[in-house]
Amino acid sequence: MKEQKTTKVPVWDLPDVPKGKLPPHLQLQRTRVLCTFDAPTHTESIQYSGAYAAMGVDNSLRLEEFRNNFRVEVIKLTEDDMEFDMIGIDAALANAFRRILIAELPTMAIEKVLVANNTSVIQDEVLAHRLGLIPLKVDPRLFNYMIENDEPNEKNTIVFKLHARCERGSPRIKVTTNELKWLPNGSELILSTEKPTQDSTSKTKTYTSFNCRQDTLPEFLDNPIVPKHDDILIAKLGPGQYVRNFATPLVNETSTNEASAISFTFPCMIESPHVSSNDTFSFGGFIKLAGAVGSGKNEGLNVMGTSGSVGMEIELEAHAVKGVGKTHAKWSPVATAWYRMLPEVVLLQDIEDGMAEELFKKCPVGVFDIEDIGKGSLIVFDQFIDRQLGRKRATVARPRSCTLCRECIRGDDWDKLLSLRRVKDHFIFTIESTGALPPEILFTEAVQILEEKCERVISELS
Amino acid sequence: MEHGSFQDESQATFSLTDEDHTLANSLRYTLNQDPRVTFCGYSIPHPSDARVNIRVQTTGVPARDVLKDSCQDLMLVCQHVRSTVDQAVMEFKNKQWVESMNIK
Ligand code: SF4
């Protein structure tokens, strides 16, 4: 095999890279993610302070430099949403802020539901879960966490009451969050272990022990605690039903024998007459019922509708406490918080005429525009450009809307014509608040939590 | 909690309870940017344990001092981020307010 002849250049004869500056290709790899055809490359951020020591470049963090370079530009800010650009920060920190926003900022959410009566088709646990997810419009900073063995009091618990009933014969009704009524005086349900006392002077013990009414506290005087939205559907209640209508077609064929125990499934409410009204058992939806039931008769069972009772009813009390999204997503103060790096679309060479048209059509979100260079629309450059009439050239008009779908670099060496990148230290951050606090406050609170974490480590180390 | 040796203070592993990637990754970043650090990294030994181990090796200074300085740095960065965001939000609100006045 013939050895390939390449002129050998001693390393000390190579042109010098100026000290303190990275050569362009390394600078590109350091500051951009390159989205090539098959995969993104150079995705890591070069964190090590001595990474470029051999080139005389200091990669360490200088606070002064950070202060000079860091910028924030608010793009959109409404009551609940915020979008802003955060420029000059590492992904490690941007991600820390995002993680704290989602999982570690506290809010208030319903945690305990005391069901006095529920004859709706929604099971107690499903109902409780739905209630938990309702965003409450209350500043969590005014409350304390309820720590183990804490008595529920006015500083750690918010009580709501819900009582809705569908009258017999009326159309089906919707129970929405506007029926959740705040009880500033705490729970109204008597603690079941309490013996009813004849002594009228002593306060009967309820499920909470408030020292004062919450609505007399200055924070809530003219700012009552309500759910953020008053039109969230909690449940639908219907007027009761006759069991015969449902049960008959569903009764198991083999067990129509009068005396035998049968098992069948039917959608209706069953209420046992042997329990007091405060802890009524109820079942909803399709239930499996086993027992001796005579055909048509419902011995021992009081089936709603047939007994002339009213329609479905929900009566409950919901206790909200302070928590964080780490424990359960219902405490997360954001619907979501996310960031993306600023896309950058670079045309490596002029793309003209047919190619420009093709490129324009390729992009589904309209990143490119076509510019007429023949008619001299580019005044500054026109003496250098071939002034043939009708010549067109592609330009990158809206790089921010690029989704990096990579459609434009697919096929036929298009990836040699343009390059897709992401700027590593430019984050387009979006916060969608669920309503407890405005998004800009959420963000500063999140940053503060990171500070507190650092403080904790420092004090632990000293 | 620190796991190190008395002979050589320049390397140690710090075990932080009730912390996760949020703090550990941020600290790894600030530690790495400190020229006195020769190596640093972190790991979460088990996902159901709320604990991270941060390893710090330095050129000679006690590792705990370097970690403390890094926390300090991170706090200063956070303070700057907070004030910058506050300022940007205020400017934006002012701008919005002026625009809503609709001065011709
Ligand atoms: S990657 Fe997709 S969205 Fe971005 S410029 Fe190319 S075609 Fe358009």
mmCIF file of C-alpha atoms in Angstrom, chain A residues 173-388:
data_model
loop_
_atom_site.group_PDB
_atom_site.id
_atom_site.type_symbol
_atom_site.label_atom_id
_atom_site.label_comp_id
_atom_site.label_asym_id
_atom_site.label_seq_id
_atom_site.Cartn_x
_atom_site.Cartn_y
_atom_site.Cartn_z
ATOM 1 C CA ILE A 173 -77.897 18.811 38.502
ATOM 2 C CA LYS A 174 -74.223 19.660 38.321
ATOM 3 C CA VAL A 175 -72.275 20.311 41.478
ATOM 4 C CA THR A 176 -69.477 22.749 40.789
ATOM 5 C CA THR A 177 -66.805 24.375 42.902
ATOM 6 C CA ASN A 178 -68.958 27.425 43.627
ATOM 7 C CA GLU A 179 -70.882 25.251 46.048
ATOM 8 C CA LEU A 180 -67.798 24.732 48.183
ATOM 9 C CA LYS A 181 -68.421 27.100 51.070
ATOM 10 C CA TRP A 182 -65.600 28.278 53.255
ATOM 11 C CA LEU A 183 -66.188 27.745 56.958
ATOM 12 C CA PRO A 184 -64.054 30.419 58.650
ATOM 13 C CA ASN A 185 -64.966 29.028 62.028
ATOM 14 C CA GLY A 186 -63.652 25.562 61.311
ATOM 15 C CA SER A 187 -65.404 22.243 61.236
ATOM 16 C CA GLU A 188 -69.075 21.962 62.103
ATOM 17 C CA LEU A 189 -69.043 18.208 62.541
ATOM 18 C CA ILE A 190 -69.000 17.006 66.123
ATOM 19 C CA LEU A 191 -66.142 14.669 66.897
ATOM 20 C CA SER A 192 -67.690 11.206 66.969
ATOM 21 C CA THR A 193 -65.835 10.190 70.149
ATOM 22 C CA GLU A 194 -67.417 13.100 72.042
ATOM 23 C CA LYS A 195 -70.298 12.187 74.264
ATOM 24 C CA PRO A 196 -73.122 14.620 73.730
ATOM 25 C CA THR A 197 -73.011 16.848 76.780
ATOM 26 C CA GLN A 198 -76.038 18.383 78.350
ATOM 27 C CA ASP A 199 -73.947 21.280 79.521
ATOM 28 C CA SER A 200 -74.705 23.957 76.956
ATOM 29 C CA THR A 201 -71.942 26.306 78.097
ATOM 30 C CA SER A 202 -69.018 24.052 77.154
ATOM 31 C CA LYS A 203 -68.105 24.117 73.503
ATOM 32 C CA THR A 204 -68.720 20.831 71.757
ATOM 33 C CA LYS A 205 -65.573 19.464 70.253
ATOM 34 C CA THR A 206 -65.436 19.366 66.465
ATOM 35 C CA TYR A 207 -62.846 18.025 64.043
ATOM 36 C CA THR A 208 -60.902 21.283 64.244
ATOM 37 C CA SER A 209 -59.954 23.494 67.154
ATOM 38 C CA PHE A 210 -59.897 27.065 65.891
ATOM 39 C CA ASN A 211 -58.963 29.774 68.352
ATOM 40 C CA CYS A 212 -60.593 32.487 66.309
ATOM 41 C CA ARG A 213 -62.585 32.931 63.135
ATOM 42 C CA GLN A 214 -60.347 32.980 60.078
ATOM 43 C CA ASP A 215 -62.308 35.796 58.490
ATOM 44 C CA THR A 216 -61.439 38.093 61.371
ATOM 45 C CA LEU A 217 -57.738 37.730 60.555
ATOM 46 C CA PRO A 218 -56.530 40.829 58.676
ATOM 47 C CA GLU A 219 -55.323 38.768 55.688
ATOM 48 C CA PHE A 220 -58.782 37.413 54.960
ATOM 49 C CA LEU A 221 -60.980 40.309 56.064
ATOM 50 C CA ASP A 222 -62.008 41.296 52.574
ATOM 51 C CA ASN A 223 -60.327 38.438 50.830
ATOM 52 C CA PRO A 224 -62.400 35.327 51.462
ATOM 53 C CA ILE A 225 -60.889 31.940 50.677
ATOM 54 C CA VAL A 226 -62.486 30.394 47.598
ATOM 55 C CA PRO A 227 -61.554 27.892 44.917
ATOM 56 C CA LYS A 228 -59.678 29.590 42.082
ATOM 57 C CA HIS A 229 -62.379 28.708 39.564
ATOM 58 C CA ASP A 230 -66.047 28.479 40.439
ATOM 59 C CA ASP A 231 -67.083 26.305 37.511
ATOM 60 C CA ILE A 232 -65.101 23.105 38.008
ATOM 61 C CA LEU A 233 -67.425 20.128 37.921
ATOM 62 C CA ILE A 234 -67.258 18.040 41.077
ATOM 63 C CA ALA A 235 -70.170 15.647 40.561
ATOM 64 C CA LYS A 236 -73.512 15.215 38.871
ATOM 65 C CA LEU A 237 -76.539 14.366 40.919
ATOM 66 C CA GLY A 238 -79.688 12.749 39.588
ATOM 67 C CA PRO A 239 -83.174 12.372 41.085
ATOM 68 C CA GLY A 240 -83.401 8.817 42.524
ATOM 69 C CA GLN A 241 -84.355 5.837 40.402
ATOM 70 C CA TYR A 242 -86.652 2.863 40.827
ATOM 71 C CA VAL A 243 -84.549 -0.207 41.184
ATOM 72 C CA ARG A 244 -86.938 -2.399 39.183
ATOM 73 C CA ASN A 245 -86.170 -0.544 35.995
ATOM 74 C CA PHE A 246 -82.533 -1.430 36.268
ATOM 75 C CA ALA A 247 -82.418 -4.673 38.098
ATOM 76 C CA THR A 248 -84.816 -6.738 36.084
ATOM 77 C CA PRO A 249 -82.897 -7.020 32.833
ATOM 78 C CA LEU A 250 -79.620 -7.583 34.610
ATOM 79 C CA VAL A 251 -80.618 -10.313 37.017
ATOM 80 C CA ASN A 252 -78.633 -13.408 36.511
ATOM 81 C CA GLU A 253 -80.793 -15.898 34.597
ATOM 82 C CA THR A 254 -79.737 -18.886 36.650
ATOM 83 C CA SER A 255 -80.735 -17.421 39.954
ATOM 84 C CA THR A 256 -84.315 -16.330 39.426
ATOM 85 C CA ASN A 257 -85.307 -19.040 41.861
ATOM 86 C CA GLU A 258 -87.147 -17.200 44.605
ATOM 87 C CA ALA A 259 -85.567 -18.710 47.653
ATOM 88 C CA SER A 260 -81.964 -18.885 46.579
ATOM 89 C CA ALA A 261 -79.371 -16.290 47.233
ATOM 90 C CA ILE A 262 -78.748 -14.391 44.065
ATOM 91 C CA SER A 263 -76.094 -12.099 42.908
ATOM 92 C CA PHE A 264 -76.662 -9.354 40.407
ATOM 93 C CA THR A 265 -75.319 -6.071 39.320
ATOM 94 C CA PHE A 266 -77.304 -2.913 38.899
ATOM 95 C CA PRO A 267 -76.732 0.776 38.841
ATOM 96 C CA CYS A 268 -78.566 2.354 41.718
ATOM 97 C CA MET A 269 -78.216 3.600 45.248
ATOM 98 C CA ILE A 270 -78.639 1.419 48.248
ATOM 99 C CA GLU A 271 -79.075 2.778 51.682
ATOM 100 C CA SER A 272 -79.115 0.700 54.767
ATOM 101 C CA PRO A 273 -81.838 1.798 57.171
ATOM 102 C CA HIS A 274 -79.875 0.600 60.184
ATOM 103 C CA VAL A 275 -77.249 3.316 60.256
ATOM 104 C CA SER A 276 -77.604 6.823 61.498
ATOM 105 C CA SER A 277 -77.604 9.698 59.068
ATOM 106 C CA ASN A 278 -74.088 10.827 59.928
ATOM 107 C CA ASP A 279 -72.395 7.737 58.676
ATOM 108 C CA THR A 280 -74.661 6.479 55.990
ATOM 109 C CA PHE A 281 -73.164 3.814 53.837
ATOM 110 C CA SER A 282 -73.664 4.296 50.204
ATOM 111 C CA PHE A 283 -72.501 2.623 47.082
ATOM 112 C CA GLY A 284 -72.427 4.099 43.656
ATOM 113 C CA GLY A 285 -72.092 2.886 40.134
ATOM 114 C CA PHE A 286 -72.307 -0.791 39.347
ATOM 115 C CA ILE A 287 -72.211 -2.751 42.508
ATOM 116 C CA LYS A 288 -72.209 -6.401 43.174
ATOM 117 C CA LEU A 289 -74.866 -7.296 45.636
ATOM 118 C CA ALA A 290 -75.317 -10.690 47.224
ATOM 119 C CA GLY A 291 -78.240 -11.505 49.422
ATOM 120 C CA ALA A 292 -81.625 -13.111 49.568
ATOM 121 C CA VAL A 293 -83.785 -10.914 47.456
ATOM 122 C CA GLY A 294 -87.260 -11.898 46.464
ATOM 123 C CA SER A 295 -88.199 -11.047 42.913
ATOM 124 C CA GLY A 296 -89.597 -7.551 42.888
ATOM 125 C CA LYS A 297 -89.398 -7.190 46.645
ATOM 126 C CA ASN A 298 -86.455 -5.662 48.466
ATOM 127 C CA GLU A 299 -86.597 -7.105 51.921
ATOM 128 C CA GLY A 300 -84.093 -5.648 54.325
ATOM 129 C CA LEU A 301 -82.952 -3.164 51.765
ATOM 130 C CA ASN A 302 -84.233 0.312 51.393
ATOM 131 C CA VAL A 303 -83.705 1.096 47.762
ATOM 132 C CA MET A 304 -83.792 4.756 46.976
ATOM 133 C CA GLY A 305 -86.664 5.865 44.868
ATOM 134 C CA THR A 306 -88.918 3.011 45.855
ATOM 135 C CA SER A 307 -89.092 4.240 49.423
ATOM 136 C CA GLY A 308 -90.091 7.696 48.326
ATOM 137 C CA SER A 309 -86.841 9.252 49.466
ATOM 138 C CA VAL A 310 -85.180 12.124 47.642
ATOM 139 C CA GLY A 311 -82.565 12.021 44.901
ATOM 140 C CA MET A 312 -78.834 11.864 45.201
ATOM 141 C CA GLU A 313 -77.169 13.923 47.853
ATOM 142 C CA ILE A 314 -73.655 14.867 48.857
ATOM 143 C CA GLU A 315 -72.891 16.331 52.221
ATOM 144 C CA LEU A 316 -69.329 16.666 53.269
ATOM 145 C CA GLU A 317 -66.648 18.767 54.826
ATOM 146 C CA ALA A 318 -63.246 19.210 53.199
ATOM 147 C CA HIS A 319 -60.134 20.159 55.132
ATOM 148 C CA ALA A 320 -57.289 21.799 53.207
ATOM 149 C CA VAL A 321 -53.739 21.803 54.523
ATOM 150 C CA LYS A 322 -50.366 23.047 53.350
ATOM 151 C CA GLY A 323 -48.108 20.701 51.402
ATOM 152 C CA VAL A 324 -45.645 20.417 48.533
ATOM 153 C CA GLY A 325 -45.845 18.846 45.077
ATOM 154 C CA LYS A 326 -43.284 16.211 46.073
ATOM 155 C CA THR A 327 -45.897 14.602 48.292
ATOM 156 C CA HIS A 328 -48.771 14.849 45.852
ATOM 157 C CA ALA A 329 -49.240 16.776 42.608
ATOM 158 C CA LYS A 330 -52.326 18.489 44.009
ATOM 159 C CA TRP A 331 -49.989 20.726 46.012
ATOM 160 C CA SER A 332 -47.990 21.775 42.985
ATOM 161 C CA PRO A 333 -48.508 25.526 42.471
ATOM 162 C CA VAL A 334 -47.977 25.266 38.727
ATOM 163 C CA ALA A 335 -49.997 23.520 36.074
ATOM 164 C CA THR A 336 -46.558 23.120 34.639
ATOM 165 C CA ALA A 337 -43.295 24.987 34.422
ATOM 166 C CA TRP A 338 -40.872 24.340 31.623
ATOM 167 C CA TYR A 339 -38.093 25.843 29.598
ATOM 168 C CA ARG A 340 -36.591 25.355 26.195
ATOM 169 C CA MET A 341 -33.345 26.592 24.803
ATOM 170 C CA LEU A 342 -33.483 29.287 22.170
ATOM 171 C CA PRO A 343 -33.380 27.701 18.709
ATOM 172 C CA GLU A 344 -30.948 29.111 16.217
ATOM 173 C CA VAL A 345 -31.233 28.446 12.501
ATOM 174 C CA VAL A 346 -28.175 29.352 10.464
ATOM 175 C CA LEU A 347 -27.947 29.304 6.685
ATOM 176 C CA LEU A 348 -24.453 28.139 5.897
ATOM 177 C CA GLN A 349 -24.672 29.480 2.375
ATOM 178 C CA ASP A 350 -27.094 31.499 0.307
ATOM 179 C CA ILE A 351 -30.156 29.489 -0.613
ATOM 180 C CA GLU A 352 -31.771 30.917 -3.683
ATOM 181 C CA ASP A 353 -34.646 30.542 -6.119
ATOM 182 C CA GLY A 354 -36.031 27.012 -6.383
ATOM 183 C CA MET A 355 -34.138 25.869 -3.322
ATOM 184 C CA ALA A 356 -35.452 28.821 -1.371
ATOM 185 C CA GLU A 357 -39.013 27.983 -2.362
ATOM 186 C CA GLU A 358 -38.461 24.378 -1.356
ATOM 187 C CA LEU A 359 -37.036 25.384 2.002
ATOM 188 C CA PHE A 360 -39.920 27.768 2.583
ATOM 189 C CA LYS A 361 -42.382 24.932 1.981
ATOM 190 C CA LYS A 362 -40.455 22.409 4.077
ATOM 191 C CA CYS A 363 -40.820 24.203 7.370
ATOM 192 C CA PRO A 364 -44.176 23.505 9.004
ATOM 193 C CA VAL A 365 -44.041 26.459 11.368
ATOM 194 C CA GLY A 366 -42.870 29.092 8.921
ATOM 195 C CA VAL A 367 -39.405 29.856 10.191
ATOM 196 C CA PHE A 368 -38.193 30.961 6.766
ATOM 197 C CA ASP A 369 -39.169 33.831 4.588
ATOM 198 C CA ILE A 370 -38.364 34.477 0.978
ATOM 199 C CA GLU A 371 -36.759 37.710 0.173
ATOM 200 C CA ASP A 372 -36.796 39.252 -3.244
ATOM 201 C CA ILE A 373 -33.267 40.261 -3.953
ATOM 202 C CA GLY A 374 -33.839 41.131 -7.591
ATOM 203 C CA LYS A 375 -36.001 44.114 -6.857
ATOM 204 C CA GLY A 376 -33.437 45.556 -4.548
ATOM 205 C CA SER A 377 -35.307 45.058 -1.339
ATOM 206 C CA LEU A 378 -31.978 44.777 0.367
ATOM 207 C CA ILE A 379 -30.825 48.302 -0.106
ATOM 208 C CA VAL A 380 -27.577 47.970 1.797
ATOM 209 C CA PHE A 381 -26.254 45.020 -0.078
ATOM 210 C CA ASP A 382 -27.721 45.545 -3.493
ATOM 211 C CA GLN A 383 -24.569 46.588 -5.219
ATOM 212 C CA PHE A 384 -23.005 43.212 -4.379
ATOM 213 C CA ILE A 385 -25.894 41.075 -5.356
ATOM 214 C CA ASP A 386 -26.637 39.824 -8.784
ATOM 215 C CA ARG A 387 -29.460 42.128 -9.763
ATOM 216 C CA GLN A 388 -31.149 39.779 -12.150
#
